[in-house]
Short mmCIF file of C-alpha atoms in Angstrom, two decimals:
data_model
loop_
_atom_site.label_atom_id
_atom_site.label_comp_id
_atom_site.label_asym_id
_atom_site.label_seq_id
_atom_site.Cartn_x
_atom_site.Cartn_y
_atom_site.Cartn_z
CA THR A 22 -164.70 67.19 268.25
CA PRO A 23 -166.88 65.02 270.40
CA GLY A 24 -164.72 62.19 272.10
CA LYS A 25 -161.35 63.63 271.08
CA LYS A 26 -159.09 65.99 273.16
CA LEU A 27 -158.36 69.15 271.73
CA ASP A 28 -154.42 68.80 272.24
CA VAL A 29 -154.43 65.45 270.09
CA ILE A 30 -156.33 66.93 267.31
CA CYS A 31 -154.08 70.02 267.22
CA ALA A 32 -150.55 67.91 267.70
CA GLU A 33 -151.57 65.51 264.83
CA TRP A 34 -151.60 66.60 261.26
CA THR A 35 -154.63 64.77 259.95
CA GLU A 36 -157.26 65.71 257.29
CA GLU A 37 -159.65 66.01 260.44
CA SER A 38 -157.24 68.70 262.01
CA GLU A 39 -157.15 70.54 258.80
CA LYS A 40 -160.57 71.03 258.62
CA TYR A 41 -160.89 71.80 262.29
CA ILE A 42 -158.39 74.23 262.35
CA GLY A 43 -159.42 75.87 259.08
CA LYS A 44 -162.73 76.29 260.40
CA LEU A 45 -161.38 78.04 263.53
CA THR A 46 -159.19 80.29 261.15
CA ARG A 47 -162.20 81.33 259.16
CA GLU A 48 -164.06 82.26 262.21
CA ALA A 49 -161.43 84.31 263.60
CA ILE A 50 -160.96 86.24 260.45
CA GLU A 51 -164.76 86.89 260.37
CA LEU A 52 -164.71 88.12 263.98
CA ALA A 53 -161.84 90.24 263.04
CA GLY A 54 -163.71 91.79 260.14
CA ASP A 55 -162.05 93.48 257.12
CA TRP A 56 -160.57 90.58 254.98
CA PRO A 57 -158.22 92.53 252.93
CA VAL A 58 -157.76 90.40 249.70
CA SER A 59 -159.37 91.33 246.37
CA ARG A 60 -159.30 90.02 242.95
CA GLY A 61 -155.64 90.57 241.22
CA ASP A 62 -154.11 91.43 244.48
CA VAL A 63 -150.62 90.05 245.26
CA VAL A 64 -150.64 88.72 248.76
CA ALA A 65 -147.64 88.33 251.07
CA ILE A 66 -148.33 86.11 254.16
CA LYS A 67 -145.94 86.38 257.05
CA PRO A 68 -145.76 83.48 259.53
CA ASN A 69 -143.34 82.94 262.46
CA SER A 70 -141.05 80.21 262.27
CA VAL A 71 -138.43 81.42 264.43
CA ILE A 72 -135.62 79.21 263.49
CA SER A 73 -135.18 75.80 261.90
CA PHE A 74 -136.19 72.99 264.04
CA THR A 75 -132.74 71.37 264.63
CA ASP A 76 -130.98 74.76 265.16
CA PHE A 77 -133.77 75.76 267.72
CA TRP A 78 -133.13 72.91 270.03
CA LYS A 79 -129.29 72.84 269.69
CA MET A 80 -128.89 76.65 270.11
CA TRP A 81 -130.95 76.98 273.17
CA GLY A 82 -130.03 73.72 275.00
CA TYR A 83 -133.27 71.72 275.05
CA SER A 84 -133.15 68.11 275.53
CA PRO A 85 -133.84 65.64 272.64
CA ALA A 86 -136.87 64.36 274.73
CA LEU A 87 -138.45 68.00 274.65
CA SER A 88 -137.55 68.57 270.95
CA LYS A 89 -139.98 65.48 270.15
CA ASP A 90 -142.96 66.94 271.87
CA PRO A 91 -145.28 68.36 269.13
CA LEU A 92 -147.12 70.64 271.66
CA LYS A 93 -143.85 72.42 272.72
CA LEU A 94 -143.03 72.91 269.25
CA GLN A 95 -146.29 74.07 268.16
CA CYS A 96 -146.35 76.87 271.03
CA GLN A 97 -143.25 78.53 269.21
CA THR A 98 -144.24 78.81 265.68
CA THR A 99 -147.32 79.54 263.49
CA ASP A 100 -149.15 76.39 262.76
CA PRO A 101 -149.05 76.00 258.84
CA ARG A 102 -152.69 74.57 258.72
CA ILE A 103 -153.66 78.25 259.88
CA VAL A 104 -151.62 79.63 256.89
CA ARG A 105 -152.90 76.88 254.64
CA GLU A 106 -156.50 77.99 255.11
CA ILE A 107 -155.48 81.82 254.72
CA CYS A 108 -153.99 80.72 251.36
CA ILE A 109 -157.25 78.84 250.31
CA MET A 110 -159.16 82.08 251.17
CA ALA A 111 -156.91 84.14 249.38
CA HIS A 112 -157.25 81.89 246.17
CA GLU A 113 -161.05 82.09 246.53
CA SER A 114 -160.77 85.92 246.59
CA GLY A 115 -158.95 85.93 243.26
CA ALA A 116 -155.45 86.64 244.35
CA ARG A 117 -153.20 86.70 241.47
CA ARG A 118 -150.14 85.55 243.33
CA ILE A 119 -149.56 84.23 246.98
CA VAL A 120 -146.33 84.14 248.66
CA ILE A 121 -145.38 82.98 252.09
CA GLY A 122 -142.12 84.78 253.12
CA GLU A 123 -139.99 84.65 256.32
CA ALA A 124 -136.54 85.81 257.66
CA SER A 125 -136.13 83.58 260.60
CA ASN A 126 -134.57 84.88 263.82
CA ALA A 127 -131.17 82.66 263.04
CA GLY A 128 -130.40 79.65 260.59
CA HIS A 129 -132.29 79.10 257.31
CA ALA A 130 -135.83 80.03 257.03
CA LEU A 131 -136.84 77.41 254.35
CA ALA A 132 -135.04 74.56 256.36
CA GLY A 133 -137.35 75.76 259.33
CA LEU A 134 -140.51 76.04 257.21
CA GLN A 135 -139.83 72.59 255.87
CA GLY A 136 -139.35 71.16 259.17
CA TYR A 137 -142.57 72.47 260.32
CA GLY A 138 -144.53 71.12 257.23
CA TYR A 139 -144.93 74.32 255.13
CA MET A 140 -143.39 72.56 252.00
CA HIS A 141 -145.76 69.43 252.12
CA MET A 142 -148.74 72.11 252.76
CA ILE A 143 -147.85 74.08 249.65
CA GLU A 144 -147.30 70.88 247.63
CA ASP A 145 -150.75 69.52 248.60
CA LEU A 146 -152.31 73.12 247.99
CA GLY A 147 -150.55 72.95 244.30
CA SER A 148 -152.32 69.48 243.67
CA GLN A 149 -155.54 71.22 244.16
CA GLY A 150 -154.66 73.95 241.60
CA ILE A 151 -153.62 76.68 244.32
CA HIS A 152 -150.12 78.08 243.45
CA VAL A 153 -148.35 79.01 246.45
CA GLU A 154 -144.74 80.63 246.53
CA ILE A 155 -142.47 80.25 249.48
CA ILE A 156 -139.33 82.64 249.92
CA ASP A 157 -136.59 83.17 252.25
CA PHE A 158 -136.19 86.91 252.96
CA ASP A 159 -132.66 86.36 253.91
CA ASP A 160 -131.79 85.37 250.50
CA PRO A 161 -130.74 88.34 248.25
CA GLY A 162 -131.00 86.11 245.31
CA THR A 163 -134.77 85.18 245.41
CA SER A 164 -135.82 88.03 247.82
CA PRO A 165 -133.70 91.45 247.26
CA HIS A 166 -134.15 94.04 249.86
CA VAL A 167 -134.60 97.64 249.55
CA TRP A 168 -134.04 100.84 251.71
CA VAL A 169 -137.15 102.58 252.76
CA LYS A 170 -137.76 105.86 254.29
CA SER A 171 -139.37 105.65 258.05
CA LYS A 172 -140.91 108.06 260.47
CA GLY A 173 -137.27 108.33 261.79
CA LEU A 174 -138.25 107.78 265.45
CA CYS A 175 -135.32 105.26 265.60
CA ASN A 176 -133.75 104.99 262.15
CA ASP A 177 -134.56 107.13 259.23
CA GLU A 178 -134.40 104.30 256.91
CA TYR A 179 -134.64 100.34 256.92
CA ALA A 180 -133.82 97.53 254.69
CA ILE A 181 -136.79 95.26 254.17
CA PRO A 182 -137.85 92.89 251.38
CA ARG A 183 -138.61 94.25 248.03
CA LEU A 184 -141.84 92.12 247.86
CA ILE A 185 -143.20 93.83 251.11
CA ALA A 186 -142.12 97.21 250.28
CA TYR A 187 -142.96 97.53 246.49
CA GLU A 188 -144.83 94.50 245.19
CA ALA A 189 -147.28 93.19 247.71
CA ASP A 190 -150.79 94.75 247.73
CA VAL A 191 -151.82 92.90 250.98
CA LEU A 192 -149.69 91.92 253.73
CA ILE A 193 -151.31 89.16 256.12
CA ASN A 194 -149.35 88.80 259.48
CA VAL A 195 -149.89 85.41 261.22
CA PRO A 196 -148.24 85.64 264.42
CA GLN A 197 -147.81 83.12 267.23
CA PRO A 198 -148.65 84.79 270.64
CA LYS A 199 -145.69 84.25 273.35
CA MET A 200 -143.73 85.77 275.83
CA HIS A 201 -140.76 87.72 274.89
CA THR A 202 -137.76 88.87 276.81
CA VAL A 203 -137.59 92.17 275.26
CA ALA A 204 -140.78 93.08 273.91
CA GLY A 205 -142.68 91.53 276.84
CA ILE A 206 -145.17 89.49 274.29
CA THR A 207 -144.64 88.66 270.59
CA ILE A 208 -147.71 89.16 268.59
CA SER A 209 -148.45 90.92 265.24
CA MET A 210 -146.38 94.10 265.38
CA LYS A 211 -143.23 92.57 266.58
CA LEU A 212 -143.42 89.98 263.87
CA CYS A 213 -143.23 92.42 261.37
CA THR A 214 -140.67 94.35 263.13
CA VAL A 215 -137.96 91.53 263.43
CA GLY A 216 -139.31 89.30 260.82
CA LEU A 217 -138.79 91.53 258.07
CA MET A 218 -135.22 92.26 258.83
CA PRO A 219 -132.97 90.53 256.15
CA ALA A 220 -129.86 88.76 257.93
CA PRO A 221 -127.44 89.82 254.98
CA VAL A 222 -128.14 93.45 256.44
CA TYR A 223 -128.78 92.93 260.22
CA GLY A 224 -127.07 89.62 260.99
CA THR A 225 -127.71 86.69 262.86
CA PHE A 226 -130.69 87.20 265.70
CA LYS A 227 -130.80 90.52 263.81
CA LEU A 228 -128.30 92.09 266.14
CA ALA A 229 -127.65 94.88 264.10
CA ALA A 230 -131.11 96.25 264.49
CA PRO A 231 -131.82 98.57 267.26
CA HIS A 232 -133.48 96.17 269.78
CA LEU A 233 -132.93 98.45 272.84
CA ASN A 234 -135.05 101.04 271.24
CA TYR A 235 -137.79 98.50 270.28
CA ILE A 236 -140.93 100.89 270.82
CA GLU A 237 -139.53 103.45 268.31
CA TRP A 238 -138.27 100.74 265.94
CA SER A 239 -141.43 98.93 265.71
CA THR A 240 -143.30 102.12 265.11
CA ASP A 241 -140.90 103.02 262.38
CA ILE A 242 -141.29 99.47 260.66
CA ASN A 243 -145.20 99.00 261.15
CA THR A 244 -145.84 102.68 259.52
CA ILE A 245 -143.79 102.33 256.62
CA ARG A 246 -145.72 102.90 253.36
CA LYS A 247 -145.78 100.16 250.68
CA LYS A 248 -145.84 100.73 247.19
CA HIS A 249 -143.15 103.59 246.95
CA GLY A 250 -144.78 105.21 249.76
CA LYS A 251 -148.20 105.63 248.19
CA GLY A 252 -149.87 102.51 249.58
CA THR A 253 -151.09 101.36 252.90
CA MET A 254 -149.10 101.42 255.88
CA LEU A 255 -147.98 97.93 257.22
CA VAL A 256 -149.72 98.60 260.52
CA GLU A 257 -153.19 99.07 258.51
CA VAL A 258 -153.33 95.34 257.95
CA THR A 259 -150.89 94.00 260.36
CA GLY A 260 -152.24 95.60 263.63
CA LYS A 261 -155.68 97.10 262.35
CA LEU A 262 -154.53 100.15 264.18
CA ASP A 263 -155.25 103.63 262.84
CA VAL A 264 -151.93 105.23 263.04
CA LYS A 265 -151.89 108.64 261.09
CA SER A 266 -148.60 110.23 259.50
CA GLN A 267 -147.68 113.23 261.52
#
């Protein structure tokens, strides 16, 4: 945008920024190729919210001054304006159901998504005739989990949201690239490894999950086949990798 710094337009949520970030999102998807949504699909969208805004800063000891810096906040989480554009694209493609789902690292996922602007975003889309659901994968009432078989490189089976295992035709993973102490870097495959683990099974920080065997664990999760084992692998949409069953 001529005459305006990039950090300003990204940090301030304005109509101008929605259009700008929406344009970048569509360009990125076009460059990636293979837009996966078809008419009648159930589309699950998985952002990265990490943890609710208040709990994040309390838990990790950040100062109040830092917690008010929108740029530092945005580097941790998936910008909802990106997810907004993906919801619009899914609607344009004829999706019959669009669901944003998240299982936060700790705390309450819906509180985190609300703090980052997701609730406002889906209300705005609703006013335009685009219905989007938002669910907490950690809430067994609205998002029951199921046990699914894996390749068995780490565990033979895992609990993941029923929406992901049985209901979704398409999983669109919207990660936020950043460094990580165990994985080295957080991108798409890690987001669906840790981010699909329901807290009622794996606990806060997903401590009951096999973090020390991350490579095997991530491969297990991202090669699970959806739709009762008859659908595509998570990785075929999540990471755009051709991982064949052995």
